[in-house]
Structures are given as structure tokens and as C-alpha cells.
Amino acid sequence: MIASAQAFERAAELRRELEAHNHAYYVLDAPTIPDAEYDRLFRELEALEREFPELATPDSPTQRVGGAPMPELAPVRHAVPMLSIRTETDTTNGGVVAFDTRVRNALGLGAADGPVEYLGELKFDGLAINLRYEHGMLVRAATRGDGETGEDVTHNVRTIRQIPLRLSGSPPALLEVRGEIYMRRDDFQRLNARQEQAGEKLFINPRNTAAGAVRQLDPRIAAKRPLSFYAYGLGEIGDWALPPTQAELLDAFAAFGLPVCEHRVVAAGVDGLCEFHDRIAALRDSLPYDIDGVVYKVNRFDLQRELGFVTREPRWAVAHKYPAQEEITELLDIEVQVGRTGALTPVARLKPVFVGGVTVTNATLHNEEEILRKGVLIGDQVIVRRAGDVIPEVVGPVVERRTGSERAFVMPTRCPVCASHVEKAEDEVVARCTGGLFCPAQRKQALLHFAGRRAMDIEGLGDKLVDQLVEAGIVKTPADLYKLGVLALANLPRMAEKSAANLLAAIEKSRHTTLARFIFALGVRNVGEATAKDLARHFGSLDALMDATPEQLLEVRDVGPVVAQSIAGFIAEAHNREVIEQLRAAGVTWEEGAPAAPVAGSASGKVFVLTGTLPTMSRDEAKALIEAHGGKVSGSVSKKTDYVVAGSEAGSKLVKAEELGVAVLDEDGLQRLLEQG
Ligand code: IVH
């Protein structure tokens, strides 16, 4: 059947409408209609096109979803070569001066001529692409390749919702737009979370993932990778009154419906560029995507033409890089550490590498599954990442650099410290030493935890001393601490009598504490400070807690089956009761009776996350204050967070809060909120 004029009209209208909603949603980030309404229009268009296949034009939004796989990526010769930009290696302001000087000299400008006008842009960390639009329709997308010839990736690029299949406004009959395809960090994280859930290999980083997706043969795979795009340059153009400057070209791109990055600025001379450089450097960690620097371009196209190219790089542009957040180094070994609860944690020993502003030598690999998922072998060259205030991480191996001498990590079956059996429950990812307090590693960690500032608070009982006490066999359980004398201590190597006396005084001082601190100090698995407080409040005495049945434990606020089970396990263990008896016998006491219930108020039951440095309060003080007002403090921002309290140098948590729309307070704001109660 031939489509009626009416069907033809309707299809055209639906295409226009859907593409406008797409633009609002994916480019402007400002959805105009609910998803359900979009779906309805989409299905109507699909149905029309099914009925009248001649209506399915290549620019139809229905044509985005991946079609059949390609046998190979066809070569595409670029009409205008895709060149690269010179990278200024001097990452200080000296680099800017050098660039500006080259430009001024080449243009023959003197001191009297005033500053050159530049456009500052971001240097996106993705994959360069050439989009060819003929009569406003996307006809071909090609990768950069060697600059002369790239690969045809149209089938994949069509699946990227941010890239218009048809330009709006009045574009020239022929327009090649160049830009960068990249993946946002949150999209990358979500993608990896999905991979993890499906038990599949994790992706290394947003850039490699984006590049891999664009070069897929099967567009259905590319369609599942959340890709984004920014336009920043021109390839071949037809008859067009080209705007006079790069800044106006980008404005024209935006008017055609192409995504253009908002972080661009017209800058006057060196000063303007330096200001842009510093402002973006401060912003870098909070951007939703990775950048590896900024790009400076002479703004006027007539001057760009005058400057021309040296070898294969334009004289009118330069990239100014920021310090790398990812580096490659050698994974020397994977060692296993034993934690307080016996958890065996594989730790990567790395050849020291300077990344993200610090020298990294170790990084946790969390557990065996994580190592398998990342696919790293001992001896691999690995990518190490450290961005912002986030702890350094081994991202994955550089497989191409393998020599064949790498070997797989094997989780030991015996504890590397005490040789007890290692156990791994079916449904757990963590392997544990079964040695308990027999294991010196667990004993040390248990003692350190017991003596911790928020537990019994024994000042001066740190790592080294605990090592010595345990290794000399002087202290086996926390109760032994209270039996120490000056003599035993002073005999330890490097222990002066004065410090021995100080330590004894600190131990003495810790003898009297609160029930909540005492419970926390016992180091029951899954019982943190907050749970210890809840337990103290609920049971009122240690004996009541030690007599509690699993059902009674579940009645405690915020205690679920997992926590209840670890407490029940602790209670059932005879030697735990023994240690408590010994502590009592050694004269350790605690205030029984329920601690004061938190004051009801505006913070009551609310979840807070602290980040950055507050002007007057330490983190512990802020935490105590919030808890005293009935609030809870959590370590990470999620939809359940009510407030994020941010100080200076707040990092990713603040960004997350802003993304999720969580209320952000400064210290004053926190004080005011608590006072309201
Ligand atoms: S302009 C002739 N602008 O950096 C100049 N490139 O070496 C052409 N890139 O492969 C490039 N952000 O993928 C330009 N704002 C930006 C850029 C940018 C990232 C990449 C691009 C290219 C490489 C240049």
C-alpha cells in the first residue's frame, strides 16, 4: 500500500517532535515530556513505518536502534585531514607564554598591538570523530584513524542520542562537524555496576570503553553503551558564510542542535588563558567526564588561516595538559593482609608511580573475585588511577604489554600469618583466617581497635607498640594490657622508662569507660560505633546484651539479620566471654544504664555525610554533635542521604550530592539546623 499524504505528514511531524524531545533530553538536559509520552509517540511512528516502509527515512528516530552487524569497518578517506594538536609540555603558565609568543611572532605583532583573542576549550578524553551532514542529514561518521583515512562507524554513531540525525536551523548543504565521543563518569560507573551484576568483566576506563563501543561491528552492542558527544571543529564544508570566529562557530553548532560544551571562554592574551586554565583545573574533579587538559585556539579564522600549520599540527592551537590521573606501572606482587576480623585482603605492591599528585606504591584489590574481574596478573603492566581525593586504584592490565612471564594470583589456603585454615563461605566474596585471636595478625588488629580513640582511647598504643607486645608474647588479649607493668614494658627494645610510664598512665585512664565504647571496643564483626550505641541504649547492661537471644537482638534499632548473627556468634564463643571476665577482673568498668536518648529535633533520624575540612570542628566532633541530636552519620552519599555537610576541599561526595539533589550544608548551616531542634 502507498502511504497517504496524511500518513506522510503525520510521520514527518512525529519525527520532528521526537527529535526535538531527544534534543531537549540528551543535549539540553531539560526533558520536555514524560518518558511514557515519548514512548507513545515513538511507538506510533514505528507502527506507521511498519505499515508504510517508504516512510522510514534514515533520519527517523526509529533508525537509531542498532541494525545488523557489519562484516568489517570500511575505510573512509577524510576530505580534510584530521590533524592533531601540539601538546605544551610545560604545564606551568610558562607554556601559555610560549604559545602566545609563537602566535604573536608569526603574526608579526608588536608590543603596541594588544592581546590576541583566544578561545579556551576543554580537552575531552575520548575519541575524535568526523560527522558528515548532507542537506542537514547525518550521512557518515568516521573515526580519525591515521588522520588521512578513518573507519566508517556510522552504524554505531547513529545510536548516540546526543548526535542529531538531522540538524535543525539552516545548516549548509555540506557540513562536516568534528568533535569528541566520550563517556560520562556516572554512565561508566552504572555500566560497570551492570557488568558486575552480570558477572562480566569490568571496563577499564571511560575513554577505552567509548573507543571500543564506537569501533564495534555490531551496532546493538554500541547502542547499549551510554555515549556522549561534544562538537569542537570543522571538516569539509560546502557553500556557507562561515562565522568569523571559533566562538561563533560553536554557537552556530549549538543552534544546529549539536551538543557544545558550556566550559568555553573567549580569553584575551596570556592572562585570560591562565585564568581559564586555573579555573578549569579547580573544576576538573567535579566535572561529570574526564578531561586531560584544556585547548587554546586563536579565535579569529582569518588569523588561523594566516598562521597555518607546521608539519601536521596547527600553529593556532595548543593543548595544555593537566597532571595525569592515570599512569601505567608494574604490578610487582600481590600480598595478602589479614584484618581484625580475619578477612584476607589482597594488596597490590606497585612499582612506585606518580599519579594524581601522589606517589602510589600499594593499592587494595579488595578480594579474589575483584582480581579475577579486573583480570590482572602478577607482573602485569597495570593502569593505576587516582583522581581527586579518591584512594588509588588498580584499574586493569595493559594486556598488549604481556610478555608471558606473568602469573595468576592464588588465594592462600592457609593464613599467611598464623597458618590456620582459610575459609570462604559460599555466599561471601571474602576469605577469612579461622585462627581468631590465635592469629597474631587478628590479635594485633583487635588490640589496635580496642585501644582506638573511639573505643577505649588508650593514647600512645599504636601500630609499632602493638606489634612488639604481640610478638614478644606479652599481650595476648585486651585484658593483658591491664596487667602490664613498667618492667615488662621497659624491657622492650626502643622503649624508654618515661614512655613506658606514659603508656601505663594512658591504660590506667582507659579503665573506666561507657558501655557503648566498651561494646564497640570488643570488635564484634559488623558492630560499628553507631550499632554499639544502639545496643547500649537498648540493653542497658553488658550482661543483658550477653544474654540476648537472636530474636531480642533483632529488636534493636537498625540491627538486621546479618548484624544479629555476628553478635550471636560472638556471644556464643566461650573465649569471648572469658576475655570480658578477665577485663572485669582486671578492674575495667563502664557506666551501665541506658545512655541519654538523643534529643528529638530537626536532625533526628536524618542521615548526614561529612566531606572536606570544616572551619572549626573536626570530623569526629561534627559526628558526635550530629549523633547527640539524633542524626546518623554515613560514609557515602546515596538517595537515602538527607544532608551533606561540606567543608573546604570537598570532593566527589559533594558532586554526588549535587547530582542527587541532596541538601548541602556548611558548618554554620549544620549548627543552625541542630539549634532549630
Ligand atoms: S581541535 C587541528 N579541540 O585532541 C585541531 N581537539 O590532538 C584539531 N581533543 O584527536 C583538534 N578536545 O580528539 C580539538 N576541544 C578540542 C579537543 C580536541 C579533545 C582531542 C581530539 C584530537 C586531539 C588533538
XYZ file of C-alpha atoms and ligand atoms in Angstrom:
701
model
C 0.000 0.000 0.000
C 1.187 3.514 -0.795
C 1.287 5.888 2.156
C -1.371 8.551 2.043
C -0.363 12.204 2.161
C -1.840 12.227 5.617
C 0.359 9.351 6.846
C 3.352 11.037 5.257
C 2.593 14.303 7.067
C 1.998 12.578 10.378
C 5.286 10.624 10.143
C 7.206 13.811 9.389
C 5.526 15.549 12.314
C 6.319 12.666 14.688
C 9.952 12.613 13.565
C 10.303 16.347 14.172
C 8.628 16.138 17.541
C 10.604 13.115 18.729
C 13.891 14.645 17.607
C 13.031 17.877 19.445
C 12.343 15.916 22.633
C 15.578 13.993 22.111
C 17.484 17.255 21.864
C 15.821 18.640 24.990
C 16.523 15.435 26.902
C 20.000 14.437 25.722
C 21.610 17.739 24.741
C 19.927 20.384 26.868
C 19.370 18.022 29.787
C 15.905 19.512 30.195
C 13.218 16.943 29.354
C 10.039 18.446 27.945
C 7.655 15.488 28.172
C 7.330 12.407 30.421
C 9.048 9.214 29.209
C 5.685 7.474 28.746
C 4.504 10.169 26.358
C 7.756 9.893 24.382
C 7.312 6.128 24.162
C 3.776 6.562 22.910
C 4.875 8.895 20.079
C 7.772 6.584 19.282
C 5.501 3.565 19.001
C 3.072 5.478 16.813
C 5.917 6.318 14.407
C 7.183 2.747 14.459
C 3.710 1.468 13.596
C 3.379 3.944 10.722
C 6.754 2.976 9.325
C 5.942 -0.693 9.628
C 2.785 -0.162 7.643
C 4.444 2.088 5.041
C 8.159 1.183 4.887
C 8.843 4.064 2.493
C 8.227 6.434 5.449
C 11.243 5.076 7.357
C 13.719 7.782 6.373
C 17.331 7.478 7.546
C 16.874 10.443 9.894
C 13.954 8.817 11.687
C 14.498 8.383 15.451
C 13.415 4.761 14.989
C 16.564 4.178 12.931
C 18.869 4.754 15.905
C 18.494 1.327 17.459
C 21.158 -0.985 16.157
C 20.613 -2.780 12.893
C 22.551 -5.765 11.560
C 26.268 -6.198 12.364
C 28.881 -5.047 9.819
C 31.305 -7.579 8.345
C 34.117 -5.056 8.880
C 34.651 -1.318 9.293
C 35.040 0.225 5.850
C 37.837 2.767 5.343
C 36.805 6.401 4.853
C 39.177 8.901 3.302
C 38.806 12.274 5.042
C 38.118 15.139 2.661
C 40.092 17.363 5.015
C 42.731 15.516 7.060
C 42.090 15.193 10.795
C 45.175 16.642 12.410
C 46.296 16.610 15.977
C 47.253 19.496 18.227
C 50.629 20.229 19.671
C 50.810 19.488 23.376
C 52.509 22.100 25.501
C 54.739 20.023 27.740
C 55.443 22.874 30.128
C 52.407 22.526 32.378
C 53.048 25.814 34.175
C 51.973 29.214 32.897
C 55.272 29.304 31.015
C 53.652 27.033 28.460
C 50.948 29.619 27.788
C 53.522 32.367 27.362
C 55.488 30.220 24.904
C 52.371 29.574 22.799
C 51.272 33.203 22.811
C 54.792 34.302 21.848
C 54.870 31.902 18.897
C 51.491 33.190 17.718
C 52.458 36.854 18.086
C 55.767 36.386 16.299
C 54.164 34.501 13.436
C 51.528 37.238 13.059
C 54.213 39.904 13.303
C 52.557 41.573 16.270
C 54.472 44.072 18.385
C 54.079 45.286 21.944
C 51.678 48.015 20.816
C 49.272 45.561 19.214
C 47.296 44.460 22.248
C 46.492 40.894 23.292
C 45.481 38.156 20.824
C 41.966 36.848 21.312
C 41.778 33.111 22.032
C 39.066 30.587 22.683
C 39.685 28.342 25.678
C 38.055 24.900 25.428
C 38.296 21.641 27.347
C 40.426 18.805 26.051
C 37.976 15.935 26.199
C 39.366 12.492 26.821
C 37.536 10.384 24.306
C 37.670 9.555 20.638
C 37.767 12.069 17.769
C 35.016 11.707 15.205
C 34.031 13.323 11.900
C 30.289 13.663 11.305
C 29.281 14.361 7.713
C 25.904 16.079 7.245
C 24.498 16.479 3.745
C 21.406 18.661 3.458
C 21.226 18.527 7.232
C 21.138 14.717 7.379
C 23.812 12.623 9.036
C 25.223 10.524 6.215
C 28.544 9.297 7.567
C 30.529 9.130 10.788
C 34.201 8.241 10.672
C 36.962 7.825 13.230
C 40.190 9.740 12.915
C 42.313 6.715 12.015
C 45.724 7.895 10.848
C 44.332 11.351 10.117
C 44.053 10.696 6.354
C 41.827 7.629 6.447
C 39.496 6.623 9.227
C 36.873 3.941 9.689
C 33.180 4.127 8.882
C 31.328 3.863 12.186
C 28.024 5.419 11.073
C 26.029 2.386 12.261
C 27.250 2.897 15.835
C 27.200 6.686 15.899
C 23.542 6.671 14.868
C 22.758 5.032 18.220
C 24.140 8.030 20.159
C 21.094 10.038 21.180
C 23.087 13.265 21.649
C 24.066 13.282 17.979
C 21.282 14.668 15.793
C 20.368 12.557 12.778
C 19.050 15.770 11.218
C 20.367 19.228 12.006
C 17.964 21.987 12.947
C 18.070 25.606 11.768
C 19.580 26.298 8.365
C 22.847 24.383 8.070
C 24.910 24.496 4.860
C 24.243 21.784 2.293
C 27.523 20.132 3.249
C 28.887 20.296 6.771
C 31.449 18.089 8.460
C 31.417 18.522 12.207
C 34.320 17.279 14.273
C 34.208 16.514 17.921
C 34.784 14.013 20.633
C 32.738 10.975 21.597
C 33.194 10.274 25.275
C 31.526 8.525 28.191
C 30.417 10.331 31.322
C 31.829 9.022 34.585
C 28.404 8.247 36.066
C 27.374 6.386 32.904
C 30.640 4.455 33.076
C 30.050 3.546 36.708
C 26.498 2.425 36.030
C 27.700 0.364 33.080
C 30.331 -1.329 35.223
C 27.820 -1.942 38.002
C 25.677 -3.748 35.425
C 28.700 -5.725 34.232
C 29.479 -6.684 37.805
C 25.924 -7.827 38.453
C 26.009 -9.930 35.322
C 29.344 -11.398 36.461
C 31.077 -9.947 33.402
C 34.497 -8.348 33.022
C 34.775 -4.738 34.158
C 35.649 -1.980 31.724
C 38.933 -0.191 32.332
C 38.062 3.481 31.939
C 35.537 5.714 30.188
C 37.853 6.547 27.277
C 38.713 2.974 26.291
C 35.098 1.943 26.726
C 33.873 4.755 24.484
C 36.510 3.999 21.836
C 35.706 0.277 21.965
C 31.980 0.928 21.617
C 32.380 3.218 18.597
C 34.501 0.621 16.806
C 32.094 -2.289 17.370
C 30.908 -4.185 14.324
C 27.549 -4.838 15.929
C 25.576 -1.624 16.489
C 23.346 -3.392 19.023
C 26.363 -3.534 21.331
C 27.208 0.118 20.762
C 23.574 1.009 21.465
C 23.947 -0.420 24.963
C 26.953 1.790 25.786
C 25.927 5.210 27.062
C 27.980 7.558 24.870
C 28.050 11.346 24.750
C 29.416 13.857 22.274
C 30.806 17.416 22.103
C 31.388 19.283 18.844
C 34.527 21.454 18.568
C 35.659 21.783 14.970
C 35.099 21.646 11.227
C 35.976 19.281 8.412
C 34.811 19.815 4.839
C 32.129 22.471 4.344
C 30.019 23.426 1.368
C 28.918 26.866 0.426
C 28.474 28.638 3.750
C 29.038 32.060 5.229
C 31.411 30.650 7.833
C 31.190 32.557 11.122
C 34.301 34.696 11.628
C 35.469 33.086 14.882
C 35.730 29.716 16.603
C 33.456 31.056 19.389
C 30.732 31.908 16.871
C 31.206 28.587 15.070
C 30.454 26.769 18.324
C 27.366 28.954 18.824
C 26.260 28.017 15.298
C 26.803 24.311 16.112
C 24.585 24.690 19.177
C 21.910 26.326 17.025
C 22.059 23.295 14.683
C 21.192 21.132 17.687
C 24.709 19.805 18.272
C 25.984 19.470 21.835
C 28.671 22.060 22.626
C 30.460 22.176 25.961
C 29.471 25.107 28.172
C 33.007 25.444 29.510
C 34.433 27.646 26.763
C 35.630 31.178 27.077
C 36.904 33.973 24.880
C 40.182 34.939 26.553
C 42.404 37.944 25.991
C 46.076 37.009 25.738
C 48.162 35.108 28.261
C 46.289 36.412 31.292
C 42.911 35.325 30.012
C 44.205 31.855 29.135
C 45.932 31.393 32.500
C 42.763 32.338 34.296
C 40.799 29.781 32.231
C 43.470 27.140 32.827
C 43.370 27.609 36.609
C 39.607 27.808 36.838
C 39.193 24.546 34.912
C 41.960 22.861 36.949
C 39.950 23.589 40.103
C 36.818 22.271 38.444
C 38.368 19.168 36.914
C 37.488 16.593 39.566
C 33.895 17.729 39.777
C 33.225 17.619 36.031
C 30.956 14.715 35.077
C 33.506 13.485 32.495
C 37.275 13.103 32.205
C 39.411 15.762 30.596
C 43.156 15.647 30.245
C 43.710 19.345 29.823
C 42.493 22.475 28.078
C 42.867 23.587 24.464
C 43.635 27.144 23.356
C 42.687 28.234 19.847
C 43.237 31.561 18.124
C 39.650 32.765 17.922
C 39.611 34.501 14.503
C 39.556 32.170 11.498
C 41.347 34.696 9.270
C 44.254 34.698 11.711
C 44.117 30.881 11.919
C 44.499 30.745 8.124
C 47.400 33.174 8.278
C 49.131 31.064 10.932
C 48.631 27.780 9.092
C 50.334 24.524 10.012
C 53.769 23.220 10.924
C 54.146 19.616 9.823
C 50.819 18.118 10.872
C 49.905 20.475 13.688
C 48.147 23.826 13.507
C 50.177 26.808 14.673
C 46.976 28.381 16.003
C 46.098 25.772 18.641
C 47.794 24.103 21.542
C 46.756 21.591 24.203
C 47.761 22.352 27.763
C 47.656 19.146 29.771
C 46.933 18.672 33.455
C 48.847 16.126 35.550
C 47.732 12.638 34.612
C 45.158 10.853 36.763
C 46.083 7.523 35.261
C 49.534 6.044 34.814
C 50.942 2.678 33.895
C 53.247 0.825 36.267
C 54.294 -2.704 37.104
C 52.318 -4.895 39.465
C 55.276 -6.327 41.359
C 53.335 -8.663 43.575
C 50.027 -9.293 45.275
C 50.395 -9.746 49.014
C 47.718 -10.818 51.420
C 46.934 -8.832 54.563
C 44.960 -10.185 57.486
C 42.462 -7.813 59.067
C 40.872 -7.627 62.501
C 38.049 -9.928 61.532
C 40.415 -12.343 59.792
C 39.484 -11.072 56.355
C 42.272 -11.749 53.875
C 42.753 -8.745 51.652
C 44.964 -8.946 48.571
C 47.056 -5.808 48.230
C 48.831 -4.765 45.039
C 52.502 -3.923 45.503
C 53.318 -1.499 42.741
C 56.473 -0.106 41.287
C 56.223 3.453 42.708
C 54.362 5.705 40.296
C 53.439 9.394 40.484
C 49.763 9.771 39.697
C 47.076 12.264 40.656
C 49.607 14.247 42.671
C 50.982 11.477 44.937
C 53.388 8.561 44.693
C 51.457 5.320 44.832
C 53.124 2.060 45.934
C 50.173 -0.023 47.192
C 46.538 -0.348 46.345
C 43.934 -2.678 47.761
C 42.491 -5.237 45.392
C 39.650 -5.991 47.848
C 39.189 -9.715 47.212
C 39.866 -12.600 44.882
C 36.797 -12.023 42.720
C 37.803 -8.448 42.155
C 41.189 -9.630 40.874
C 39.517 -12.061 38.508
C 37.070 -9.449 37.313
C 39.861 -6.994 36.641
C 41.867 -9.748 35.034
C 45.217 -8.669 36.488
C 48.202 -10.997 36.725
C 51.288 -10.584 38.890
C 53.971 -8.999 36.720
C 51.416 -7.168 34.540
C 51.795 -3.580 33.472
C 48.684 -2.102 35.085
C 46.802 1.159 34.865
C 46.717 2.925 38.225
C 44.190 5.676 38.736
C 43.923 8.339 41.373
C 41.517 11.199 40.790
C 40.798 13.896 43.330
C 40.687 12.695 46.915
C 39.734 9.169 45.928
C 42.043 6.355 47.056
C 44.316 4.991 44.338
C 43.023 2.050 42.405
C 44.383 -0.589 40.044
C 42.063 -0.282 37.065
C 43.241 -3.185 34.977
C 46.065 -4.725 32.980
C 47.578 -3.448 29.762
C 47.116 -6.776 28.040
C 49.144 -5.768 24.962
C 52.241 -5.439 27.125
C 52.210 -9.008 28.453
C 55.409 -10.976 27.975
C 54.138 -14.384 29.007
C 56.022 -14.388 32.293
C 53.043 -13.066 34.278
C 51.352 -15.381 36.740
C 47.902 -15.591 38.278
C 47.277 -14.763 41.907
C 46.163 -17.675 44.057
C 44.459 -17.050 47.369
C 46.424 -18.984 50.008
C 44.580 -21.830 51.713
C 46.441 -21.119 54.957
C 46.698 -17.791 56.736
C 49.992 -16.117 55.786
C 50.425 -15.002 59.403
C 49.362 -17.931 61.605
C 48.933 -20.812 59.101
C 45.359 -21.501 60.240
C 42.915 -22.664 57.607
C 41.405 -20.092 55.337
C 37.679 -20.319 54.936
C 35.362 -18.797 52.373
C 31.629 -19.079 52.839
C 29.627 -19.998 49.739
C 27.801 -16.713 49.527
C 30.692 -14.473 50.559
C 33.436 -12.933 48.490
C 35.809 -12.539 51.414
C 38.173 -15.295 52.512
C 38.919 -15.406 56.225
C 41.572 -16.828 58.521
C 39.921 -19.139 61.044
C 42.631 -18.548 63.643
C 40.663 -15.925 65.575
C 42.628 -14.390 68.399
C 45.165 -17.172 67.996
C 46.249 -15.384 64.835
C 48.760 -12.681 65.745
C 47.543 -10.516 62.860
C 43.987 -10.607 64.157
C 45.213 -10.182 67.685
C 47.166 -7.081 66.709
C 44.252 -5.588 64.831
C 41.883 -6.448 67.678
C 44.186 -4.720 70.150
C 44.588 -1.667 67.952
C 40.844 -1.468 67.557
C 40.334 -1.948 71.309
C 42.772 0.877 72.065
C 41.362 3.140 69.331
C 40.352 6.690 70.018
C 36.657 5.972 69.658
C 36.883 2.717 71.613
C 38.891 2.567 74.896
C 41.019 5.509 73.796
C 44.450 4.374 75.020
C 46.740 7.131 73.870
C 50.134 6.040 72.585
C 49.225 2.413 71.903
C 49.884 2.454 68.191
C 50.931 0.066 65.448
C 54.556 -0.413 66.369
C 53.980 -0.948 70.057
C 51.178 -3.431 69.461
C 53.479 -5.326 67.077
C 56.148 -5.520 69.774
C 53.775 -6.516 72.557
C 52.202 -9.270 70.491
C 55.451 -10.528 69.023
C 57.120 -10.680 72.442
C 54.103 -12.680 73.637
C 53.441 -10.216 76.457
C 49.927 -9.370 75.370
C 47.539 -11.965 74.034
C 44.157 -10.471 74.834
C 43.000 -6.937 75.607
C 42.784 -7.929 79.277
C 46.558 -8.461 79.314
C 47.010 -4.736 78.710
C 45.702 -4.029 82.189
C 48.214 -6.430 83.730
C 51.257 -4.708 82.214
C 53.966 -3.359 84.468
C 56.791 -0.910 83.871
C 59.304 -3.738 83.927
C 57.783 -5.765 81.128
C 57.429 -2.636 79.025
C 60.839 -1.154 79.707
C 62.421 -4.399 78.514
C 61.044 -3.888 75.034
C 63.576 -2.581 72.535
C 63.438 1.199 71.965
C 61.150 1.710 74.950
C 62.322 4.311 77.416
C 61.106 4.251 81.002
C 59.373 7.563 80.508
C 57.283 6.343 77.574
C 56.541 3.118 79.461
C 55.167 5.199 82.320
C 53.131 7.341 79.900
C 51.596 4.287 78.323
C 50.714 2.789 81.683
C 49.055 6.061 82.665
C 47.044 6.032 79.441
C 45.984 2.435 80.060
C 45.012 3.344 83.596
C 42.950 6.260 82.357
C 41.051 3.988 79.971
C 39.981 1.635 82.767
C 36.689 3.460 83.175
C 34.544 3.976 80.107
C 30.978 3.923 78.773
C 29.038 0.805 77.884
C 28.766 1.877 74.249
C 32.522 2.364 73.926
C 33.179 -0.943 75.649
C 30.859 -2.812 73.302
C 32.452 -1.113 70.305
C 35.945 -1.924 71.670
C 35.152 -5.654 71.726
C 35.394 -5.607 67.961
C 32.364 -7.700 67.159
C 32.120 -8.095 63.410
C 29.638 -5.671 61.820
C 29.229 -3.740 65.064
C 30.401 -0.201 64.412
C 30.183 2.757 66.699
C 26.577 3.564 65.884
C 25.386 -0.009 66.410
C 27.346 -0.206 69.679
C 25.467 2.870 70.870
C 22.147 1.383 69.814
C 22.975 -1.846 71.658
C 23.981 0.012 74.813
C 20.809 2.055 74.695
C 18.639 -0.979 74.087
C 20.081 -3.414 76.612
C 21.360 -1.019 79.259
C 23.914 -3.509 80.593
C 26.567 -5.813 79.214
C 25.034 -8.839 80.929
C 21.678 -8.176 79.267
C 23.443 -7.986 75.903
C 25.430 -11.174 76.515
C 22.193 -12.979 77.452
C 20.257 -11.701 74.451
C 18.633 -14.176 72.093
C 18.861 -13.611 68.348
C 15.197 -12.526 68.388
C 15.918 -9.911 71.042
C 18.883 -8.657 69.033
C 16.649 -8.112 66.036
C 14.507 -5.772 68.119
C 17.357 -3.282 68.334
C 17.062 -0.250 66.070
C 18.931 -0.791 62.785
C 20.032 -4.326 63.660
C 19.220 -6.672 60.816
C 19.798 -10.419 60.396
C 23.463 -10.043 59.394
C 24.428 -7.932 62.389
C 22.302 -10.032 64.745
C 24.063 -13.132 63.504
C 27.542 -11.762 64.120
C 26.593 -10.647 67.626
C 25.011 -14.026 68.349
C 28.194 -15.714 67.101
C 30.300 -13.526 69.346
C 28.119 -14.231 72.386
C 28.231 -17.975 71.762
C 32.041 -18.070 71.722
C 33.354 -19.108 75.147
C 36.700 -17.344 74.814
C 34.967 -14.016 74.167
C 33.136 -14.366 77.485
C 36.442 -15.250 79.075
C 38.129 -12.089 77.787
C 35.260 -9.998 79.144
C 35.568 -11.715 82.531
C 39.308 -11.074 82.519
C 38.734 -7.405 81.699
C 36.272 -7.154 84.591
C 38.715 -8.924 86.859
C 41.455 -6.529 85.752
C 39.305 -3.676 87.009
C 37.817 -2.355 83.747
C 34.432 -0.774 84.423
C 31.810 1.002 82.377
C 28.739 3.045 83.095
C 25.708 0.856 82.766
C 22.180 2.059 82.273
C 20.921 3.459 79.027
C 22.794 6.498 77.783
C 20.750 9.636 77.289
C 18.397 9.239 74.393
C 19.211 11.653 71.613
C 17.330 14.932 71.671
C 14.452 14.908 69.256
C 14.852 17.648 66.713
C 15.377 18.534 63.117
C 18.344 16.136 62.903
C 16.523 13.238 64.466
C 16.548 10.166 62.244
C 18.268 12.082 59.439
C 21.294 10.713 57.606
C 24.316 13.015 57.231
C 27.507 12.636 55.232
C 30.598 14.683 56.107
C 33.102 15.740 53.469
C 36.017 18.132 53.286
C 37.518 20.117 56.174
C 35.144 22.140 58.339
C 36.430 25.502 59.576
C 36.225 24.902 63.345
C 35.063 21.338 64.009
C 36.963 18.119 63.496
C 35.145 15.332 61.713
C 34.747 13.429 64.998
C 33.306 16.461 66.715
C 30.809 17.074 63.955
C 29.847 13.404 64.055
C 29.365 13.414 67.822
C 27.287 16.581 67.603
C 25.035 15.160 64.898
C 24.582 11.921 66.832
C 23.821 13.778 70.028
C 20.965 15.389 68.116
C 19.656 12.039 66.962
C 21.138 12.053 63.467
C 23.222 9.348 61.857
C 26.489 9.812 60.027
C 27.154 7.681 56.992
C 30.265 7.334 54.852
C 28.812 7.606 51.394
C 26.217 9.683 49.629
C 23.127 7.928 48.325
C 19.479 8.666 47.763
C 18.966 7.958 51.477
C 21.260 10.827 52.493
C 19.390 13.804 53.939
C 22.273 16.273 54.240
C 25.842 16.544 53.062
C 27.967 18.736 55.315
C 30.763 20.099 53.161
C 33.912 21.900 54.194
C 36.814 23.116 52.121
C 38.289 20.759 49.547
C 35.129 18.698 49.495
C 35.452 16.255 46.614
C 33.388 13.613 44.893
C 30.842 13.347 47.713
C 29.807 16.932 47.144
C 29.458 16.303 43.420
C 27.363 13.219 44.099
C 25.169 15.234 46.483
C 24.600 17.838 43.810
C 23.824 15.168 41.260
C 21.283 13.517 43.547
C 19.847 16.826 44.714
C 20.793 16.184 48.349
C 20.778 19.304 50.563
C 24.300 20.637 51.200
C 25.182 22.474 54.408
C 28.316 24.255 55.556
C 29.345 24.231 59.209
C 27.174 27.259 60.037
C 24.224 25.667 58.304
C 24.726 22.494 60.324
C 24.847 24.447 63.586
C 21.691 26.324 62.686
C 19.882 23.115 61.750
C 20.833 21.472 65.042
C 19.828 24.539 67.027
C 16.382 24.520 65.428
C 15.742 21.239 67.232
S 40.851 20.528 17.999
C 43.518 20.739 14.271
N 39.607 20.685 20.319
O 42.650 16.093 20.996
C 42.972 20.677 15.655
N 40.729 18.649 19.784
O 45.483 16.109 19.301
C 42.048 19.544 15.820
N 40.514 16.904 21.515
O 42.405 13.908 18.399
C 41.652 19.221 17.204
N 39.272 18.082 22.900
O 40.378 14.068 19.783
C 40.354 19.914 19.494
N 38.432 20.957 22.324
C 39.175 20.191 21.499
C 39.542 18.876 21.833
C 40.333 18.128 20.940
C 39.866 16.918 22.692
C 41.315 15.770 21.008
C 40.944 15.331 19.634
C 42.237 15.201 18.869
C 43.269 15.512 19.889
C 44.212 16.541 19.283
